[in-house]
Amino acid sequence: MNELKVLILDDESRITEKLKYHLEKRSFKVYTANTPKEGLSVLEEERPGVLILDVMLPGMNGLDILEKVKVEYPNLEIIMISGYGDMDMVIQAMRKGASDFIRKPFQIMDIQLAIERTEKFLFMQSKLEAAEDRGFLVSKELESLIEKDFVGDSPQIKKVLKMALKAAEDGDVNVLVTGENGTGKEIISRIIHFGSPRKKQVFAPVNSSAIPATLLESEFFGHTKGAFTDAREEKKGYFELANKGTLFLDEIADMPFALQAKLLRAIEENRIKRVGSNIEIPVDVRIISATNKNIEQLIEEQKFRIDLFHRINTIEINIPPLRERKEDILPLLNHFVKSIAKKKGKSIPGISDELVQKLRHYHFPGNVRELRNMVERAMILSDNVTLMPDDFLIKEDSNPKTERIVSSTGLNIDDHEKHLIEQALKESDLNQTKAAVLLGISRDAMKRKIKKFGIEIIKDMQ
């Protein structure tokens, strides 16, 4: 009931398969067809809610299929795609009942956003809003709209969730989510969006490091036709596509310095200019950013603008690494075992105490994402009715710092951790940010450990 069925009808299999792959990652149930006959058959059998329909098809024009399908399935949402569409074709498609028209070549997010604008998608969201709370870490509504891997019993993760839900109450405040890779920064960002007054609008995720530097400005702000060599048509940027919704800027620390000033201006003024145009376009976008890097260190190195940092950092939510919240390992393990067993149609195996102990002594450099991959691998390869330590490939010395922290004072973890922190502070001249970098932890984690061990930071007076 929570999955929206989508049918992609295009004669190019590479397009249908690529779209299927990416849309299934966004929790849509996707079917594909490469001929009109095949597509109409799937329509009759599966009754999808959304049809992505190419205009140019073998033996039958997509506009004719559109007209035929809207008669037989009047509630079906149809998104037309074409590499040849002029304005007359767009108008014709809309008059015949299309809900959107996207020109090729397009980005995957263009299709995703088009689906999320349909009445069918919004209707399913409204049904989820009426569902009762399951008593999980998040409500049934949020659990249905985000990836369901945000699980835990630790005080740290409950504090993170409390901050996220508090930030969600304000639909405008900008949030910076920090934490190592694999801790769940995008999941928390989705919780903030879907728990906010903007929840019926678009959540647009953008990886700031995955876009070529030469295209960044065009991707964020759009461009006019002829603005540069390959600008053959007018295009909206991420700010316009996410208008009224949330723009999630992943890997924000990797954004080129030159673009940071333009991003800051857009956030401050709520206006953007497309590349090649002097016309200002008003936008209403909530910014959630994420990074696994120490931005304060980048500011010191003049690689990140301090004014942009303060603009995106009204509220900062730091997700501690899994090694700092070992009590979350067992609930996460139970969750992954059940969800993967359901996904693969397998019986749910037991979990041995020896396995739990082994995992609790592991460093988890890849955090929650690494644990999930471990579980999936074990459940594919193991024939045991109970998961055992040997089913999990774990390097005994997962933390290369281990050799350096063992000394003649014994093997007490707290003693060595305190010693490491004091040593890092000494080497960094009591600069907590630099000390955190030396230790490979966040500045917030550094502050917590200084408080935990009662370490006094007093610089000698000259």
Short mmCIF file of C-alpha atoms in Angstrom, two decimals:
data_model
loop_
_atom_site.label_atom_id
_atom_site.label_comp_id
_atom_site.label_asym_id
_atom_site.label_seq_id
_atom_site.Cartn_x
_atom_site.Cartn_y
_atom_site.Cartn_z
CA MET A 1 0.00 0.00 0.00
CA ASN A 2 2.98 2.27 0.66
CA GLU A 3 4.64 1.67 -2.73
CA LEU A 4 3.58 3.74 -5.72
CA LYS A 5 3.57 1.64 -8.90
CA VAL A 6 5.29 3.24 -11.89
CA LEU A 7 5.32 1.94 -15.48
CA ILE A 8 8.03 3.17 -17.88
CA LEU A 9 7.16 2.77 -21.57
CA ASP A 10 10.09 3.67 -23.85
CA ASP A 11 11.54 1.83 -26.84
CA GLU A 12 15.10 2.32 -25.53
CA SER A 13 15.82 -0.43 -22.99
CA ARG A 14 18.83 1.44 -21.61
CA ILE A 15 16.50 4.27 -20.55
CA THR A 16 13.86 2.00 -19.02
CA GLU A 17 16.43 -0.04 -17.09
CA LYS A 18 18.33 3.00 -15.83
CA LEU A 19 15.14 4.67 -14.65
CA LYS A 20 13.93 1.44 -13.06
CA TYR A 21 17.20 1.07 -11.13
CA HIS A 22 17.14 4.60 -9.72
CA LEU A 23 13.41 4.79 -8.99
CA GLU A 24 13.42 1.47 -7.15
CA LYS A 25 16.09 2.93 -4.88
CA ARG A 26 13.51 5.61 -4.03
CA SER A 27 10.99 2.95 -2.96
CA PHE A 28 8.80 2.99 -6.09
CA LYS A 29 7.50 -0.30 -7.52
CA VAL A 30 8.69 -0.08 -11.12
CA TYR A 31 7.63 -1.95 -14.29
CA THR A 32 9.13 -1.48 -17.76
CA ALA A 33 7.97 -2.01 -21.34
CA ASN A 34 9.61 -1.29 -24.70
CA THR A 35 6.60 -1.64 -27.04
CA PRO A 36 3.05 -0.26 -26.92
CA LYS A 37 1.59 -3.79 -26.84
CA GLU A 38 3.77 -4.79 -23.90
CA GLY A 39 3.01 -1.54 -22.07
CA LEU A 40 -0.76 -1.84 -22.47
CA SER A 41 -0.57 -5.42 -21.18
CA VAL A 42 1.32 -4.32 -18.04
CA LEU A 43 -1.19 -1.50 -17.54
CA GLU A 44 -4.07 -3.96 -17.54
CA GLU A 45 -2.36 -6.46 -15.23
CA GLU A 46 -0.65 -4.20 -12.68
CA ARG A 47 -2.76 -0.99 -12.74
CA PRO A 48 0.13 1.37 -11.90
CA GLY A 49 -0.50 4.86 -10.54
CA VAL A 50 2.00 6.64 -12.81
CA LEU A 51 2.96 6.05 -16.45
CA ILE A 52 6.19 7.51 -17.87
CA LEU A 53 5.51 7.53 -21.61
CA ASP A 54 7.85 8.25 -24.53
CA VAL A 55 6.34 10.16 -27.47
CA MET A 56 8.26 8.30 -30.18
CA LEU A 57 7.36 4.58 -30.07
CA PRO A 58 7.44 1.84 -32.73
CA GLY A 59 4.11 1.39 -34.46
CA MET A 60 2.16 3.91 -32.39
CA ASN A 61 2.60 7.56 -31.41
CA GLY A 62 2.89 8.23 -27.69
CA LEU A 63 0.28 10.98 -27.90
CA ASP A 64 -2.20 8.47 -29.33
CA ILE A 65 -1.41 6.08 -26.48
CA LEU A 66 -1.89 8.95 -24.03
CA GLU A 67 -5.35 9.66 -25.44
CA LYS A 68 -6.33 5.98 -25.41
CA VAL A 69 -5.03 5.31 -21.90
CA LYS A 70 -6.71 8.37 -20.34
CA VAL A 71 -10.08 7.08 -21.61
CA GLU A 72 -9.55 3.62 -20.12
CA TYR A 73 -7.68 4.70 -16.99
CA PRO A 74 -8.80 8.27 -16.21
CA ASN A 75 -7.05 8.33 -12.81
CA LEU A 76 -3.66 7.32 -14.22
CA GLU A 77 -0.98 10.03 -13.96
CA ILE A 78 1.00 10.27 -17.22
CA ILE A 79 4.41 11.94 -17.55
CA MET A 80 5.46 12.39 -21.20
CA ILE A 81 9.13 12.28 -22.23
CA SER A 82 10.55 13.19 -25.63
CA GLY A 83 13.71 14.34 -27.34
CA TYR A 84 11.75 16.14 -30.06
CA GLY A 85 9.07 18.03 -28.18
CA ASP A 86 8.29 21.58 -29.24
CA MET A 87 5.80 23.85 -27.47
CA ASP A 88 2.91 22.69 -29.65
CA MET A 89 3.56 19.08 -28.66
CA VAL A 90 3.73 20.01 -24.99
CA ILE A 91 0.41 21.86 -25.18
CA GLN A 92 -1.17 18.97 -27.07
CA ALA A 93 0.04 16.46 -24.47
CA MET A 94 -1.30 18.56 -21.60
CA ARG A 95 -4.68 18.96 -23.27
CA LYS A 96 -4.91 15.20 -23.69
CA GLY A 97 -4.35 14.68 -19.97
CA ALA A 98 -0.59 14.49 -19.34
CA SER A 99 0.43 15.72 -15.89
CA ASP A 100 3.96 16.67 -16.96
CA PHE A 101 6.25 16.84 -20.01
CA ILE A 102 10.02 16.32 -19.75
CA ARG A 103 12.44 16.73 -22.63
CA LYS A 104 15.36 14.39 -23.28
CA PRO A 105 18.11 14.35 -22.25
CA PHE A 106 16.94 14.58 -18.64
CA GLN A 107 18.35 13.87 -15.22
CA ILE A 108 17.01 11.12 -12.98
CA MET A 109 15.94 13.75 -10.47
CA ASP A 110 13.77 15.44 -13.12
CA ILE A 111 11.70 12.25 -13.34
CA GLN A 112 11.67 11.74 -9.59
CA LEU A 113 10.45 15.28 -8.98
CA ALA A 114 7.80 14.91 -11.69
CA ILE A 115 6.46 11.79 -9.95
CA GLU A 116 6.48 13.53 -6.58
CA ARG A 117 4.41 16.38 -8.03
CA THR A 118 1.61 14.05 -9.19
CA GLU A 119 -1.70 13.93 -7.37
CA LYS A 120 -1.33 10.16 -7.02
CA PHE A 121 1.92 10.56 -5.08
CA LEU A 122 0.46 13.30 -2.88
CA PHE A 123 -2.64 11.19 -2.26
CA MET A 124 -0.51 8.31 -1.00
CA GLN A 125 1.35 10.73 1.26
CA SER A 126 -1.91 11.99 2.74
CA LYS A 127 -2.99 8.40 3.45
CA LEU A 128 0.28 7.82 5.27
CA GLU A 129 -0.30 10.91 7.39
CA ALA A 130 -3.53 9.40 8.69
CA ALA A 131 -1.81 6.17 9.77
CA GLU A 132 -1.29 5.52 13.48
CA ASP A 133 2.03 5.77 15.28
CA ARG A 134 3.81 2.41 15.63
CA GLY A 135 5.80 3.43 18.66
CA PHE A 136 9.05 3.01 16.68
CA LEU A 137 11.83 5.58 16.80
CA VAL A 138 9.78 7.60 14.31
CA SER A 139 6.08 7.62 13.47
CA LYS A 140 4.59 5.30 10.87
CA GLU A 141 4.25 8.28 8.54
CA LEU A 142 7.95 9.10 8.73
CA GLU A 143 8.96 5.45 8.68
CA SER A 144 7.09 5.03 5.40
CA LEU A 145 8.66 8.07 3.75
CA ILE A 146 12.29 7.54 4.68
CA GLU A 147 14.71 4.66 4.57
CA LYS A 148 13.93 2.60 7.66
CA ASP A 149 17.50 2.17 8.91
CA PHE A 150 17.35 4.71 11.73
CA VAL A 151 17.21 2.36 14.71
CA GLY A 152 18.79 2.49 18.15
CA ASP A 153 18.44 2.47 21.92
CA SER A 154 21.40 4.67 22.88
CA PRO A 155 20.94 8.06 24.56
CA GLN A 156 23.06 9.59 21.77
CA ILE A 157 20.80 8.45 18.93
CA LYS A 158 17.65 9.40 20.83
CA LYS A 159 19.11 12.88 21.36
CA VAL A 160 19.82 13.14 17.61
CA LEU A 161 16.25 12.15 16.80
CA LYS A 162 14.82 14.61 19.33
CA MET A 163 16.84 17.44 17.78
CA ALA A 164 15.75 16.43 14.26
CA LEU A 165 12.06 16.39 15.17
CA LYS A 166 12.45 19.73 16.96
CA ALA A 167 14.13 21.23 13.89
CA ALA A 168 11.33 19.79 11.74
CA GLU A 169 8.71 21.81 13.60
CA ASP A 170 10.16 24.96 12.02
CA GLY A 171 9.78 24.67 8.28
CA ASP A 172 12.34 27.36 7.46
CA VAL A 173 15.36 26.89 9.75
CA ASN A 174 18.50 25.69 7.96
CA VAL A 175 20.16 22.59 9.41
CA LEU A 176 23.67 21.17 9.12
CA VAL A 177 23.96 17.42 9.71
CA THR A 178 27.47 16.20 10.49
CA GLY A 179 28.93 12.77 11.00
CA GLU A 180 31.14 10.14 9.46
CA ASN A 181 30.21 8.26 6.29
CA GLY A 182 27.51 5.67 6.85
CA THR A 183 26.01 7.18 10.01
CA GLY A 184 22.68 8.12 8.38
CA LYS A 185 22.93 11.82 7.58
CA GLU A 186 20.47 11.67 4.66
CA ILE A 187 17.99 9.65 6.73
CA ILE A 188 18.00 12.32 9.45
CA SER A 189 17.59 14.99 6.76
CA ARG A 190 14.53 13.18 5.38
CA ILE A 191 13.09 12.92 8.89
CA ILE A 192 13.43 16.70 9.22
CA HIS A 193 11.76 17.32 5.84
CA PHE A 194 8.91 14.83 6.14
CA GLY A 195 8.23 15.89 9.72
CA SER A 196 7.96 19.55 8.73
CA PRO A 197 5.23 21.79 7.26
CA ARG A 198 6.99 21.28 3.88
CA LYS A 199 6.39 17.52 3.89
CA LYS A 200 3.98 17.60 0.92
CA GLN A 201 6.55 19.39 -1.21
CA VAL A 202 9.72 18.15 -2.89
CA PHE A 203 12.75 16.78 -1.03
CA ALA A 204 15.57 17.29 -3.53
CA PRO A 205 18.87 15.56 -2.67
CA VAL A 206 21.97 16.93 -4.40
CA ASN A 207 25.49 15.53 -4.03
CA SER A 208 27.68 18.63 -4.18
CA SER A 209 30.79 16.60 -5.02
CA ALA A 210 29.23 14.60 -7.88
CA ILE A 211 28.55 17.53 -10.22
CA PRO A 212 31.36 18.73 -12.56
CA ALA A 213 32.63 22.14 -11.45
CA THR A 214 31.85 23.64 -14.87
CA LEU A 215 28.17 22.71 -14.51
CA LEU A 216 27.59 23.54 -10.85
CA GLU A 217 26.14 27.02 -11.34
CA SER A 218 23.84 25.83 -14.12
CA GLU A 219 22.70 22.81 -12.07
CA PHE A 220 21.83 24.92 -9.02
CA PHE A 221 20.37 28.01 -10.68
CA GLY A 222 19.36 26.80 -14.15
CA HIS A 223 20.19 28.42 -17.47
CA THR A 224 18.59 30.11 -20.45
CA LYS A 225 18.71 28.81 -23.99
CA GLY A 226 22.05 29.74 -25.57
CA ALA A 227 23.69 30.68 -22.25
CA PHE A 228 26.63 28.46 -23.18
CA THR A 229 27.62 26.05 -25.96
CA ASP A 230 25.45 23.08 -24.95
CA ALA A 231 22.52 25.09 -23.60
CA ARG A 232 20.09 24.15 -26.37
CA GLU A 233 17.01 24.86 -24.27
CA GLU A 234 15.91 26.62 -21.10
CA LYS A 235 16.42 24.63 -17.92
CA LYS A 236 15.39 24.98 -14.29
CA GLY A 237 18.01 24.48 -11.57
CA TYR A 238 17.74 22.71 -8.23
CA PHE A 239 16.50 25.83 -6.43
CA GLU A 240 13.50 26.19 -8.76
CA LEU A 241 12.78 22.44 -8.79
CA ALA A 242 12.79 22.39 -4.98
CA ASN A 243 10.72 25.57 -4.60
CA LYS A 244 8.45 25.39 -1.51
CA GLY A 245 10.30 22.21 -0.48
CA THR A 246 13.70 21.18 0.86
CA LEU A 247 17.07 21.22 -0.89
CA PHE A 248 19.40 18.65 0.67
CA LEU A 249 23.04 19.55 -0.05
CA ASP A 250 25.10 16.45 0.63
CA GLU A 251 28.91 16.79 0.83
CA ILE A 252 28.51 20.57 1.23
CA ALA A 253 32.16 20.90 2.28
CA ASP A 254 33.26 19.81 -1.21
CA MET A 255 31.47 22.68 -2.95
CA PRO A 256 33.90 24.88 -4.93
CA PHE A 257 34.79 28.09 -3.12
CA ALA A 258 33.66 30.27 -6.05
CA LEU A 259 30.13 28.83 -5.97
CA GLN A 260 29.79 29.26 -2.22
CA ALA A 261 29.29 33.04 -2.53
CA LYS A 262 26.48 32.57 -5.06
CA LEU A 263 24.85 29.92 -2.89
CA LEU A 264 25.04 32.26 0.09
CA ARG A 265 23.40 35.06 -1.88
CA ALA A 266 20.58 32.78 -3.04
CA ILE A 267 19.92 31.63 0.54
CA GLU A 268 20.01 35.15 1.98
CA GLU A 269 17.91 36.83 -0.71
CA ASN A 270 15.57 33.94 -1.61
CA ARG A 271 16.17 34.84 -5.24
CA ILE A 272 18.20 33.29 -8.03
CA LYS A 273 19.28 34.21 -11.56
CA ARG A 274 19.58 31.59 -14.26
CA VAL A 275 22.90 31.48 -16.08
CA GLY A 276 22.58 33.83 -19.06
CA SER A 277 19.74 35.87 -17.55
CA ASN A 278 19.44 39.04 -15.45
CA ILE A 279 15.89 38.25 -14.33
CA GLU A 280 15.58 37.46 -10.62
CA ILE A 281 13.34 34.51 -9.77
CA PRO A 282 11.91 34.29 -6.22
CA VAL A 283 12.38 30.92 -4.49
CA ASP A 284 11.29 29.54 -1.13
CA VAL A 285 13.65 26.70 -0.22
CA ARG A 286 14.67 25.17 3.09
CA ILE A 287 18.35 24.14 3.13
CA ILE A 288 19.57 21.01 4.89
CA SER A 289 23.29 20.38 4.44
CA ALA A 290 25.46 17.41 5.36
CA THR A 291 29.16 16.72 5.57
CA ASN A 292 31.61 14.20 6.99
CA LYS A 293 34.36 16.81 7.15
CA ASN A 294 35.39 19.34 9.76
CA ILE A 295 34.13 22.60 8.23
CA GLU A 296 35.69 24.72 10.96
CA GLN A 297 39.09 23.35 9.94
CA LEU A 298 38.30 24.13 6.28
CA ILE A 299 37.41 27.70 7.31
CA GLU A 300 40.81 28.06 8.97
CA GLU A 301 42.39 26.80 5.75
CA GLN A 302 40.27 29.32 3.77
CA LYS A 303 38.54 26.54 1.82
CA PHE A 304 35.04 27.27 3.13
CA ARG A 305 33.31 30.62 3.66
CA ILE A 306 32.59 31.39 7.29
CA ASP A 307 29.50 33.46 6.38
CA LEU A 308 28.02 30.51 4.45
CA PHE A 309 28.84 28.21 7.37
CA HIS A 310 26.83 30.39 9.76
CA ARG A 311 23.96 30.66 7.27
CA ILE A 312 23.56 26.87 6.84
CA ASN A 313 24.36 26.10 10.48
CA THR A 314 21.46 27.62 12.41
CA ILE A 315 21.02 24.17 13.96
CA GLU A 316 23.79 21.55 13.83
CA ILE A 317 22.99 17.89 14.40
CA ASN A 318 25.98 15.60 14.86
CA ILE A 319 25.42 11.85 14.49
CA PRO A 320 27.99 9.95 16.58
CA PRO A 321 29.79 7.02 14.92
CA LEU A 322 28.57 3.51 15.72
CA ARG A 323 31.70 2.71 17.77
CA GLU A 324 30.65 5.42 20.25
CA ARG A 325 27.18 3.90 20.77
CA LYS A 326 27.74 0.15 21.02
CA GLU A 327 24.30 -0.41 22.57
CA ASP A 328 22.79 0.32 19.14
CA ILE A 329 24.52 -2.66 17.51
CA LEU A 330 22.05 -5.32 18.67
CA PRO A 331 18.83 -3.44 17.71
CA LEU A 332 20.40 -2.55 14.35
CA LEU A 333 21.45 -6.17 13.86
CA ASN A 334 17.92 -7.41 14.62
CA HIS A 335 16.44 -4.82 12.29
CA PHE A 336 18.71 -5.65 9.35
CA VAL A 337 18.25 -9.41 9.78
CA LYS A 338 14.46 -9.05 9.66
CA SER A 339 14.31 -6.55 6.78
CA ILE A 340 16.82 -8.44 4.60
CA ALA A 341 15.10 -11.78 5.29
CA LYS A 342 11.80 -10.25 4.18
CA LYS A 343 13.37 -8.69 1.09
CA LYS A 344 15.01 -11.96 0.00
CA GLY A 345 12.15 -14.24 1.00
CA LYS A 346 14.21 -16.11 3.60
CA SER A 347 13.41 -17.31 7.10
CA ILE A 348 14.75 -15.07 9.88
CA PRO A 349 17.92 -16.58 11.39
CA GLY A 350 18.86 -16.38 15.04
CA ILE A 351 21.73 -14.23 16.30
CA SER A 352 24.35 -15.80 18.54
CA ASP A 353 25.64 -14.02 21.65
CA GLU A 354 29.19 -14.64 20.41
CA LEU A 355 28.43 -12.67 17.22
CA VAL A 356 27.03 -9.73 19.19
CA GLN A 357 30.15 -9.65 21.39
CA LYS A 358 32.41 -9.80 18.35
CA LEU A 359 30.59 -6.91 16.70
CA ARG A 360 30.74 -4.85 19.89
CA HIS A 361 34.53 -5.07 19.81
CA TYR A 362 34.71 -3.98 16.17
CA HIS A 363 35.68 -0.42 15.24
CA PHE A 364 33.11 -0.02 12.38
CA PRO A 365 34.90 2.50 10.12
CA GLY A 366 31.90 2.28 7.75
CA ASN A 367 29.37 2.71 10.58
CA VAL A 368 25.73 1.61 10.14
CA ARG A 369 26.08 1.18 6.38
CA GLU A 370 28.95 -1.26 6.95
CA LEU A 371 26.92 -3.28 9.46
CA ARG A 372 24.06 -3.57 6.99
CA ASN A 373 26.40 -4.81 4.25
CA MET A 374 27.86 -7.36 6.67
CA VAL A 375 24.42 -8.71 7.51
CA GLU A 376 23.36 -8.92 3.87
CA ARG A 377 26.54 -10.78 2.90
CA ALA A 378 26.16 -13.22 5.80
CA MET A 379 22.54 -13.97 4.96
CA ILE A 380 23.40 -14.66 1.32
CA LEU A 381 26.33 -16.99 2.02
CA SER A 382 25.43 -18.63 5.34
CA ASP A 383 23.26 -21.76 5.60
CA ASN A 384 23.18 -21.62 9.40
CA VAL A 385 19.88 -21.21 11.23
CA THR A 386 21.77 -18.94 13.63
CA LEU A 387 24.27 -16.30 12.53
CA MET A 388 27.70 -16.99 14.05
CA PRO A 389 30.91 -14.93 14.28
CA ASP A 390 32.48 -16.86 11.39
CA ASP A 391 29.66 -15.66 9.11
CA PHE A 392 31.00 -12.10 9.42
CA LEU A 393 34.30 -11.07 7.87
CA ILE A 394 35.92 -8.75 10.41
CA LYS A 395 39.56 -7.76 10.62
CA GLU A 396 40.75 -8.18 14.17
CA ASP A 397 42.75 -4.93 14.12
CA SER A 398 40.13 -2.67 12.53
CA ASN A 399 41.56 0.47 14.08
CA PRO A 400 45.17 1.21 13.04
CA LYS A 401 45.55 3.44 16.13
CA THR A 402 45.34 0.38 18.40
CA GLU A 403 49.10 -0.30 18.42
CA ARG A 404 49.89 3.22 19.52
CA ILE A 405 47.54 3.30 22.52
CA VAL A 406 48.83 0.18 24.30
CA SER A 407 51.45 1.10 26.90
CA SER A 408 52.94 -0.07 30.14
CA THR A 409 50.04 1.48 32.07
CA GLY A 410 47.78 -1.46 31.20
CA LEU A 411 44.83 -2.09 28.92
CA ASN A 412 42.16 0.16 30.44
CA ILE A 413 40.38 1.81 27.48
CA ASP A 414 39.46 5.02 29.31
CA ASP A 415 43.05 5.56 30.49
CA HIS A 416 44.41 5.29 26.95
CA GLU A 417 41.62 7.36 25.43
CA LYS A 418 42.26 10.17 27.91
CA HIS A 419 45.99 9.95 27.20
CA LEU A 420 45.39 10.17 23.43
CA ILE A 421 43.16 13.21 23.81
CA GLU A 422 45.70 14.98 26.03
CA GLN A 423 48.48 14.14 23.56
CA ALA A 424 46.44 15.45 20.60
CA LEU A 425 45.68 18.68 22.49
CA LYS A 426 49.35 19.09 23.31
CA GLU A 427 50.43 18.57 19.68
CA SER A 428 47.80 21.03 18.45
CA ASP A 429 48.66 23.73 21.02
CA LEU A 430 45.29 23.17 22.76
CA ASN A 431 43.33 23.84 19.55
CA GLN A 432 40.32 21.52 19.93
CA THR A 433 39.46 21.60 16.22
CA LYS A 434 42.97 20.55 15.16
CA ALA A 435 43.10 17.95 17.93
CA ALA A 436 39.86 16.44 16.67
CA VAL A 437 41.35 16.18 13.16
CA LEU A 438 44.43 14.39 14.56
CA LEU A 439 42.19 11.86 16.33
CA GLY A 440 39.87 11.40 13.35
CA ILE A 441 36.76 12.46 15.27
CA SER A 442 34.32 15.38 15.02
CA ARG A 443 34.76 18.52 17.10
CA ASP A 444 31.52 17.75 18.95
CA ALA A 445 32.84 14.28 19.85
CA MET A 446 36.03 15.95 21.04
CA LYS A 447 34.05 18.27 23.32
CA ARG A 448 32.11 15.34 24.77
CA LYS A 449 35.30 13.42 25.56
CA ILE A 450 36.99 16.45 27.15
CA LYS A 451 33.97 16.80 29.41
CA LYS A 452 33.82 13.04 30.09
CA PHE A 453 37.43 12.85 31.30
CA GLY A 454 37.43 16.25 33.02
CA ILE A 455 40.37 17.49 30.97
CA GLU A 456 41.23 21.11 31.77
CA ILE A 457 42.34 23.34 28.91
CA ILE A 458 44.40 26.22 30.31
CA LYS A 459 46.97 27.98 28.17
CA ASP A 460 50.08 29.22 29.95
CA MET A 461 50.06 32.99 30.47
CA GLN A 462 53.17 34.70 29.19
#
